[in-house]
Tab-separated table of C-alpha atoms and ligand atoms in Angstrom:
chain	number	residue	atom	x	y	z
A	3	MET	CA	-28.088	17.666	-16.833
A	4	LEU	CA	-24.530	18.786	-17.405
A	5	ALA	CA	-21.909	16.459	-16.027
A	6	GLN	CA	-20.163	18.097	-13.095
A	7	LYS	CA	-16.632	19.149	-13.939
A	8	VAL	CA	-14.018	17.255	-11.927
A	9	LYS	CA	-11.734	19.669	-10.147
A	10	ALA	CA	-8.028	18.933	-10.130
A	11	SER	CA	-6.549	17.958	-6.782
A	12	LEU	CA	-3.898	20.286	-5.395
A	13	TYR	CA	-2.129	17.136	-4.187
A	14	ALA	CA	-1.097	16.548	-7.799
A	15	TYR	CA	1.061	19.719	-7.650
A	16	ASP	CA	4.606	19.743	-6.373
A	17	TYR	CA	5.977	22.879	-4.762
A	18	ASP	CA	7.286	24.452	-7.962
A	19	ALA	CA	4.008	23.764	-9.733
A	20	LEU	CA	2.113	25.419	-6.865
A	21	ILE	CA	4.310	28.495	-7.215
A	22	ALA	CA	3.525	28.610	-10.926
A	23	LEU	CA	-0.162	28.220	-10.106
A	24	VAL	CA	-0.318	31.121	-7.615
A	25	LYS	CA	1.721	33.273	-10.007
A	26	SER	CA	-0.825	32.534	-12.747
A	27	PHE	CA	-3.355	34.183	-10.427
A	28	ASN	CA	-1.011	37.196	-9.995
A	29	GLN	CA	-0.165	36.252	-6.424
A	30	PRO	CA	3.240	36.353	-4.752
A	31	LYS	CA	5.281	33.191	-4.351
A	32	PHE	CA	4.804	32.949	-0.574
A	33	ARG	CA	1.154	32.036	-1.139
A	34	ALA	CA	2.406	28.678	-2.423
A	35	LYS	CA	4.099	28.088	0.927
A	36	GLN	CA	0.872	28.892	2.762
A	37	ILE	CA	-1.098	26.497	0.562
A	38	TRP	CA	1.571	23.817	1.014
A	39	ASP	CA	1.270	24.114	4.801
A	40	PHE	CA	-2.468	23.614	4.632
A	41	LEU	CA	-2.116	20.618	2.315
A	42	TYR	CA	0.548	18.729	4.243
A	43	HIS	CA	0.650	20.046	7.784
A	44	LYS	CA	-2.938	20.924	8.583
A	45	ARG	CA	-5.984	18.771	8.026
A	46	ILE	CA	-8.561	20.485	5.865
A	47	SER	CA	-10.721	19.361	2.958
A	48	ASN	CA	-11.853	22.687	1.505
A	49	ILE	CA	-9.846	25.402	-0.178
A	50	ALA	CA	-12.168	27.884	1.584
A	51	ASP	CA	-10.634	26.772	4.898
A	52	MET	CA	-7.228	28.196	3.895
A	53	TYR	CA	-8.016	31.117	6.152
A	54	ASN	CA	-4.866	33.156	5.602
A	55	LEU	CA	-5.285	33.370	1.827
A	56	PRO	CA	-6.975	36.401	0.259
A	57	ASN	CA	-10.602	35.810	-0.697
A	58	LYS	CA	-9.789	36.511	-4.316
A	59	LEU	CA	-7.235	33.696	-4.439
A	60	ILE	CA	-9.598	31.305	-2.667
A	61	ALA	CA	-12.261	32.121	-5.243
A	62	ASP	CA	-9.832	31.764	-8.155
A	63	LEU	CA	-8.493	28.451	-6.924
A	64	SER	CA	-11.904	27.038	-6.088
A	65	GLY	CA	-13.047	27.375	-9.685
A	66	ASP	CA	-10.866	24.629	-11.104
A	67	TYR	CA	-9.167	23.056	-8.088
A	68	ALA	CA	-10.048	21.102	-5.002
A	69	ILE	CA	-8.046	19.610	-2.164
A	70	PHE	CA	-9.077	16.007	-2.751
A	71	ASP	CA	-10.089	14.395	-6.022
A	72	ILE	CA	-10.740	11.063	-4.313
A	73	ALA	CA	-14.006	10.660	-2.392
A	74	ILE	CA	-14.878	8.387	0.503
A	75	VAL	CA	-17.694	6.040	-0.542
A	76	LYS	CA	-17.896	3.891	2.557
A	77	VAL	CA	-15.995	3.206	5.779
A	78	LEU	CA	-16.330	-0.094	7.618
A	79	SER	CA	-14.940	-0.333	11.123
A	80	SER	CA	-14.016	-3.620	12.745
A	81	ALA	CA	-15.818	-4.777	15.872
A	82	ASP	CA	-12.616	-4.495	17.925
A	83	GLY	CA	-12.320	-0.828	16.967
A	84	ASN	CA	-8.768	-1.234	15.658
A	85	SER	CA	-9.178	-1.291	11.896
A	86	TRP	CA	-11.120	0.631	9.300
A	87	LYS	CA	-11.593	-0.250	5.683
A	88	TYR	CA	-12.102	2.642	3.290
A	89	LEU	CA	-13.803	2.264	-0.048
A	90	LEU	CA	-12.786	5.247	-2.176
A	91	GLU	CA	-13.737	6.581	-5.591
A	92	THR	CA	-11.189	8.164	-7.904
A	93	HIS	CA	-11.974	11.222	-10.045
A	94	ASP	CA	-12.631	8.952	-13.035
A	95	GLY	CA	-15.051	6.701	-11.183
A	96	HIS	CA	-12.814	3.796	-10.155
A	97	LEU	CA	-13.177	2.161	-6.765
A	98	ILE	CA	-10.072	1.589	-4.661
A	99	GLU	CA	-9.518	0.533	-1.063
A	100	CYS	CA	-7.212	1.313	1.785
A	101	VAL	CA	-7.134	-0.033	5.334
A	102	LEU	CA	-6.252	1.856	8.499
A	103	LEU	CA	-4.774	-0.203	11.318
A	104	LYS	CA	-4.342	1.024	14.862
A	105	TYR	CA	-1.379	-0.344	16.805
A	106	ALA	CA	0.108	0.497	20.170
A	107	HIS	CA	2.812	2.502	18.366
A	108	GLY	CA	0.416	4.443	16.163
A	109	TYR	CA	-1.484	4.257	12.911
A	110	THR	CA	-0.528	2.294	9.810
A	111	LEU	CA	-2.208	2.724	6.438
A	112	CYS	CA	-2.325	-0.051	3.870
A	113	VAL	CA	-2.470	1.771	0.516
A	114	SER	CA	-3.414	0.628	-2.972
A	115	SER	CA	-1.020	1.212	-5.857
A	116	GLN	CA	-3.276	0.196	-8.755
A	117	VAL	CA	-6.968	-0.129	-9.595
A	118	GLY	CA	-7.226	-3.900	-9.737
A	119	CYS	CA	-4.108	-5.925	-10.503
A	120	ALA	CA	-2.616	-7.802	-13.455
A	121	MET	CA	-0.700	-10.413	-11.469
A	122	GLY	CA	-3.389	-13.095	-11.221
A	123	CYS	CA	-2.537	-14.612	-7.813
A	124	THR	CA	-5.270	-17.193	-7.307
A	125	PHE	CA	-6.188	-16.365	-3.696
A	126	CYS	CA	-6.417	-12.591	-4.170
A	127	ALA	CA	-9.647	-10.667	-4.801
A	128	SER	CA	-7.894	-7.623	-6.319
A	129	THR	CA	-6.833	-9.394	-9.464
A	130	ILE	CA	-10.053	-11.149	-10.496
A	131	ASP	CA	-11.092	-8.472	-13.024
A	132	GLY	CA	-7.498	-7.688	-14.002
A	133	LEU	CA	-5.860	-4.266	-14.023
A	134	ALA	CA	-8.056	-1.215	-14.721
A	135	ARG	CA	-5.261	1.363	-14.434
A	136	HIS	CA	-2.193	2.371	-12.468
A	137	LEU	CA	-2.636	4.899	-9.686
A	138	LYS	CA	-0.640	8.102	-9.907
A	139	ALA	CA	1.764	8.802	-7.061
A	140	TYR	CA	-0.400	11.679	-5.819
A	141	GLU	CA	-3.386	9.310	-5.650
A	142	MET	CA	-1.328	7.092	-3.362
A	143	TRP	CA	-0.379	9.861	-0.925
A	144	GLN	CA	-3.880	11.254	-1.163
A	145	GLN	CA	-5.109	8.027	0.495
A	146	ILE	CA	-2.945	8.914	3.531
A	147	LEU	CA	-4.090	12.528	3.635
A	148	LEU	CA	-7.734	11.624	3.187
A	149	VAL	CA	-7.685	9.161	6.092
A	150	ASN	CA	-5.649	11.569	8.264
A	151	TYR	CA	-8.337	14.158	7.599
A	152	ASP	CA	-11.262	11.795	8.115
A	153	GLN	CA	-9.994	10.409	11.428
A	154	ASN	CA	-8.156	13.520	12.622
A	155	ILE	CA	-4.963	11.509	13.066
A	156	ARG	CA	-1.437	11.404	11.721
A	157	ILE	CA	-0.566	8.102	10.061
A	158	SER	CA	3.051	7.243	10.801
A	159	ARG	CA	3.547	3.982	8.917
A	160	VAL	CA	2.617	2.934	5.404
A	161	VAL	CA	2.442	-0.515	3.860
A	162	MET	CA	1.991	-0.866	0.104
A	163	MET	CA	-0.129	-3.975	0.541
A	164	GLY	CA	-3.495	-2.829	-0.741
A	165	SER	CA	-4.715	-3.596	-4.240
A	166	GLY	CA	-2.120	-3.691	-6.971
A	167	GLU	CA	1.472	-4.665	-7.564
A	168	PRO	CA	3.667	-1.660	-6.734
A	169	LEU	CA	6.615	-2.888	-8.804
A	170	HIS	CA	4.324	-3.162	-11.851
A	171	ASN	CA	3.619	0.551	-11.325
A	172	TYR	CA	7.282	1.137	-10.614
A	173	ALA	CA	7.890	4.810	-11.422
A	174	ALA	CA	4.823	6.023	-9.517
A	175	SER	CA	5.559	3.774	-6.527
A	176	LEU	CA	9.114	5.081	-6.345
A	177	GLN	CA	7.914	8.673	-6.630
A	178	PHE	CA	5.391	7.945	-3.856
A	179	ILE	CA	8.052	6.618	-1.477
A	180	LYS	CA	10.578	9.362	-2.187
A	181	THR	CA	7.952	12.086	-1.888
A	182	ILE	CA	6.215	11.013	1.332
A	183	SER	CA	9.565	10.506	3.022
A	184	ASP	CA	10.668	14.037	2.137
A	185	ALA	CA	10.822	16.234	5.250
A	186	ASP	CA	8.875	18.998	3.481
A	187	HIS	CA	6.131	16.606	2.447
A	188	LEU	CA	4.727	14.028	4.883
A	189	GLY	CA	8.159	13.395	6.365
A	190	LEU	CA	7.486	9.689	6.951
A	191	SER	CA	10.560	7.736	7.890
A	192	GLN	CA	11.524	5.310	5.114
A	193	ARG	CA	11.983	2.716	7.822
A	194	HIS	CA	8.257	3.023	8.416
A	195	ILE	CA	7.385	2.282	4.790
A	196	THR	CA	6.992	-1.258	3.447
A	197	LEU	CA	6.690	-2.154	-0.225
A	198	SER	CA	5.189	-5.580	-0.818
A	199	THR	CA	5.724	-7.399	-4.124
A	200	CYS	CA	4.751	-10.746	-5.596
A	201	GLY	CA	8.297	-10.858	-6.995
A	202	ILE	CA	9.015	-8.865	-10.162
A	203	VAL	CA	12.694	-9.722	-10.061
A	204	ASP	CA	14.109	-7.100	-12.465
A	205	ARG	CA	12.380	-4.322	-10.570
A	206	ILE	CA	13.753	-5.618	-7.243
A	207	TYR	CA	17.247	-4.978	-8.663
A	208	ASP	CA	16.161	-1.503	-9.795
A	209	LEU	CA	14.768	-0.784	-6.338
A	210	ALA	CA	17.939	-2.044	-4.659
A	211	ALA	CA	19.945	0.460	-6.718
A	212	GLU	CA	17.899	3.276	-5.161
A	213	LYS	CA	19.306	2.308	-1.745
A	214	LEU	CA	16.184	3.342	0.119
A	215	GLN	CA	15.742	2.499	3.788
A	216	ILE	CA	12.268	1.018	3.275
A	217	THR	CA	11.354	-2.570	4.067
A	218	LEU	CA	10.890	-4.839	1.080
A	219	ALA	CA	8.327	-7.599	1.609
A	220	VAL	CA	8.141	-10.488	-0.850
A	221	SER	CA	5.056	-12.667	-1.198
A	222	LEU	CA	6.483	-16.174	-1.472
A	223	HIS	CA	3.554	-18.411	-0.463
A	224	SER	CA	5.171	-21.681	-1.569
A	225	PRO	CA	8.686	-23.144	-1.519
A	226	PHE	CA	7.988	-25.284	-4.616
A	227	ASP	CA	8.224	-23.820	-8.117
A	228	ALA	CA	5.359	-25.834	-9.637
A	229	GLU	CA	2.988	-24.878	-6.864
A	230	ARG	CA	4.138	-21.255	-6.662
A	231	SER	CA	3.685	-20.910	-10.429
A	232	GLU	CA	0.090	-22.031	-9.958
A	233	ILE	CA	-0.820	-19.643	-7.128
A	234	VAL	CA	1.535	-16.717	-7.927
A	235	PRO	CA	1.781	-16.800	-11.763
A	236	ILE	CA	4.717	-14.329	-11.991
A	237	ASN	CA	6.803	-17.274	-10.778
A	238	ARG	CA	6.626	-18.701	-14.323
A	239	GLN	CA	8.806	-15.792	-15.443
A	240	ALA	CA	11.251	-15.841	-12.548
A	241	PRO	CA	11.468	-18.983	-10.438
A	242	ILE	CA	12.133	-19.092	-6.711
A	243	ALA	CA	15.929	-19.363	-7.060
A	244	ASP	CA	16.040	-16.104	-9.061
A	245	LEU	CA	13.776	-14.396	-6.566
A	246	LEU	CA	15.942	-15.495	-3.628
A	247	ARG	CA	19.055	-14.171	-5.400
A	248	ALA	CA	17.318	-10.824	-5.878
A	249	ILE	CA	16.424	-10.779	-2.173
A	250	ASP	CA	20.069	-11.453	-1.216
A	251	HIS	CA	21.133	-8.658	-3.529
A	252	TYR	CA	18.565	-6.294	-2.002
A	253	PHE	CA	20.008	-6.903	1.455
A	254	ALA	CA	23.578	-6.536	0.221
A	255	ALA	CA	22.752	-3.215	-1.456
A	256	THR	CA	20.632	-1.673	1.305
A	257	GLY	CA	21.432	-3.480	4.559
A	258	ARG	CA	17.689	-3.878	5.029
A	259	ARG	CA	16.363	-7.265	6.101
A	260	VAL	CA	13.674	-8.476	3.691
A	261	THR	CA	10.323	-9.787	4.930
A	262	ILE	CA	9.021	-13.007	3.391
A	263	GLU	CA	5.228	-13.156	3.381
A	264	TYR	CA	3.686	-16.579	3.445
A	265	ALA	CA	-0.117	-16.875	3.271
A	266	LEU	CA	-1.110	-20.221	4.769
A	267	ILE	CA	-3.840	-22.050	2.873
A	268	LYS	CA	-5.402	-25.095	4.502
A	269	GLY	CA	-4.380	-28.371	2.891
A	270	LYS	CA	-2.365	-26.562	0.197
A	271	ASN	CA	0.860	-24.979	1.431
A	272	ASP	CA	0.671	-25.597	5.192
A	273	SER	CA	2.327	-29.031	5.501
A	274	ALA	CA	5.501	-30.021	7.343
A	275	ALA	CA	7.108	-30.675	3.932
A	276	HIS	CA	6.367	-27.073	2.956
A	277	ALA	CA	7.814	-25.729	6.200
A	278	ASN	CA	10.947	-27.863	5.785
A	279	ALA	CA	11.468	-26.818	2.165
A	280	LEU	CA	10.989	-23.185	3.187
A	281	VAL	CA	13.668	-23.634	5.853
A	282	GLU	CA	16.063	-25.014	3.220
A	283	HIS	CA	15.548	-21.894	1.098
A	284	LEU	CA	15.829	-19.392	3.908
A	285	ARG	CA	18.155	-20.811	6.551
A	286	GLY	CA	20.849	-18.355	7.568
A	287	LYS	CA	19.531	-15.531	5.396
A	288	PRO	CA	18.939	-12.044	6.817
A	289	ILE	CA	15.180	-12.331	6.421
A	290	HIS	CA	12.089	-12.392	8.555
A	291	VAL	CA	9.009	-14.517	7.811
A	292	ASN	CA	5.503	-13.197	8.274
A	293	LEU	CA	2.840	-15.921	8.298
A	294	ILE	CA	-0.649	-14.867	7.228
A	295	PRO	CA	-3.531	-17.319	7.621
A	296	ILE	CA	-5.359	-16.834	4.316
A	297	ASN	CA	-8.344	-14.543	4.331
A	298	PRO	CA	-11.049	-16.503	2.483
A	299	ILE	CA	-12.559	-14.718	-0.529
A	300	ALA	CA	-15.973	-15.507	-1.980
A	301	GLU	CA	-14.638	-16.478	-5.410
A	302	ARG	CA	-12.262	-19.248	-4.194
A	303	ASN	CA	-12.628	-22.120	-1.809
A	304	TYR	CA	-9.409	-21.522	0.089
A	305	SER	CA	-9.556	-21.449	3.861
A	306	PRO	CA	-7.039	-20.786	6.634
A	307	PRO	CA	-5.452	-23.764	8.402
A	308	ASP	CA	-6.663	-24.708	11.878
A	309	LYS	CA	-4.737	-22.901	14.556
A	310	GLN	CA	-2.521	-25.823	15.553
A	311	TYR	CA	-1.212	-26.122	11.969
A	312	VAL	CA	-0.255	-22.456	11.941
A	313	THR	CA	1.529	-22.890	15.276
A	314	ALA	CA	3.307	-26.045	14.085
A	315	PHE	CA	4.427	-24.332	10.860
A	316	LYS	CA	5.775	-21.377	12.811
A	317	LYS	CA	7.561	-23.686	15.250
A	318	ARG	CA	9.390	-25.490	12.437
A	319	LEU	CA	10.730	-22.219	11.071
A	320	GLU	CA	11.719	-20.944	14.505
A	321	THR	CA	13.471	-24.178	15.392
A	322	ALA	CA	15.634	-23.642	12.302
A	323	GLY	CA	16.534	-20.187	13.603
A	324	ILE	CA	14.256	-18.246	11.261
A	325	HIS	CA	12.672	-15.209	12.840
A	326	THR	CA	8.933	-15.666	12.286
A	327	THR	CA	5.872	-13.647	13.191
A	328	GLN	CA	2.228	-14.329	12.630
A	329	ARG	CA	0.302	-11.405	11.304
A	330	ARG	CA	-2.312	-10.221	13.735
A	331	GLU	CA	-5.650	-11.176	12.248
A	332	LEU	CA	-7.094	-7.862	11.342
A	333	GLY	CA	-10.265	-6.869	9.734
A	334	ASP	CA	-11.803	-10.257	8.908
A	335	ASP	CA	-15.164	-8.713	9.695
A	336	ILE	CA	-14.506	-5.771	7.369
A	337	GLN	CA	-13.461	-7.783	4.310
A	338	GLY	CA	-9.847	-7.047	5.161
A	339	ALA	CA	-8.247	-8.989	2.305
A	340	CYS	CA	-7.164	-6.970	-0.711
A	341	GLY	CA	-9.905	-6.032	-3.083
A	342	GLN	CA	-12.783	-7.767	-1.351
A	343	LEU	CA	-14.792	-4.689	-0.469
A	344	ARG	CA	-14.334	-3.199	-3.915
A	345	ARG	CA	-15.560	-6.414	-5.508
A	346	SER	CA	-18.623	-6.723	-3.341
A	347	GLN	CA	-19.504	-3.085	-4.067
A	348	LYS	CA	-19.073	-3.560	-7.817
A	349	LYS	CA	-21.335	-6.601	-7.751
A	350	GLN	CA	-24.169	-4.715	-6.086
B	20	LIG	N1	1.045	-7.173	-5.031
B	20	LIG	C1	1.763	-7.097	-3.793
B	20	LIG	C2	1.071	-6.277	-2.727
B	20	LIG	C3	-0.410	-6.444	-2.533
B	20	LIG	S1	-0.981	-7.874	-1.710
B	20	LIG	C4	2.117	-8.484	-3.286
B	20	LIG	O1	1.717	-9.452	-3.920
B	20	LIG	O2	2.833	-8.607	-2.310
B	20	LIG	C5	-0.361	-7.794	-0.073
B	20	LIG	C6	-0.231	-9.155	0.562
B	20	LIG	O3	-1.522	-9.721	0.828
B	20	LIG	C7	0.510	-10.147	-0.309
B	20	LIG	O4	1.392	-10.931	0.470
B	20	LIG	C8	-0.624	-10.996	-0.835
B	20	LIG	O5	-0.166	-12.230	-1.287
B	20	LIG	C9	-1.535	-11.064	0.354
B	20	LIG	N2	-2.908	-11.476	0.085
B	20	LIG	C10	-3.666	-11.246	-1.002
B	20	LIG	N3	-4.874	-11.814	-0.883
B	20	LIG	C11	-4.884	-12.414	0.318
B	20	LIG	C12	-5.857	-13.186	1.024
B	20	LIG	N4	-7.041	-13.462	0.505
B	20	LIG	N5	-5.495	-13.643	2.259
B	20	LIG	C13	-4.282	-13.370	2.779
B	20	LIG	N6	-3.338	-12.665	2.162
B	20	LIG	C14	-3.633	-12.196	0.941
């Protein structure tokens, strides 16, 4: 049997490239505008549904092009009906994940920026097989458009907290943010976009120079260099003091308060000594701490602390005047932690 030819996604084309494409089919420029409207402002999944295009153009386009080049493999919905985990397949057969979260204020999508991850954080399922490849920017926004289509919704917030390290895929991540926040594209407010990093310090300076209005989230997870180097290996290249300086610089350059993510692991980084050392690092800084009880993954024997330890940890930070939230526990029943669903599928 002949292998089926993979059609190129129209989401890979910017406006000028779409104009060139319709012109190559001897069509006037305004057809590009019509196609653009279907791609970004209407929810369709078939070129044939672009009802105001001439049949000839639909036929010409359909030969080599498609709307999506990412397919939905599986959707798991949580018992509470407020989160959905999508397992997706890229055009070259890689599995990626994204998670849709429903909040009172609307829908948030947690997108992946890479297939797998090279960072090696010990509690994270995404990194166990290393990095397979970077995602292209259009594959990142395609996750949003695919879920919008599938659920018939309009996602209004995006967190780059799925698989991958966005600052390791820097150029594509930056293109993603700039593009989806463009009024002619998805028009998402930059204030509704969060980029989460394990702390690639040089790239934090590069990002600061862009002066975007996004939220930067930094995965700290330990206030002690030796321990952080063990669980977040990038720390061996840039210790906590360097990372904190980069965070200060990011605020100075953008005026945007940075979020510190801290995944609490029972018996590991959840002690009073940890909370106190964290306070020493962060006291008085324009930051916000987000505590995340660790989501256990099959490959490691980490577990979340008992509730009273989480509360006590939070209390210590708050007493020191540090604004602290605890992430709503979402999607435990749908393998909500990064990379878990993809791994279990690959193992089958
Ligand atoms: N590479 C980026 C973004 C992806 S991970 C980063 O490191 O920030 C998004 C967040 O989920 C990070 O804070 C990460 O440390 C955290 N995370 C990964 N695996 C987790 C798990 N099993 N339980 C809880 N949080 C986890």
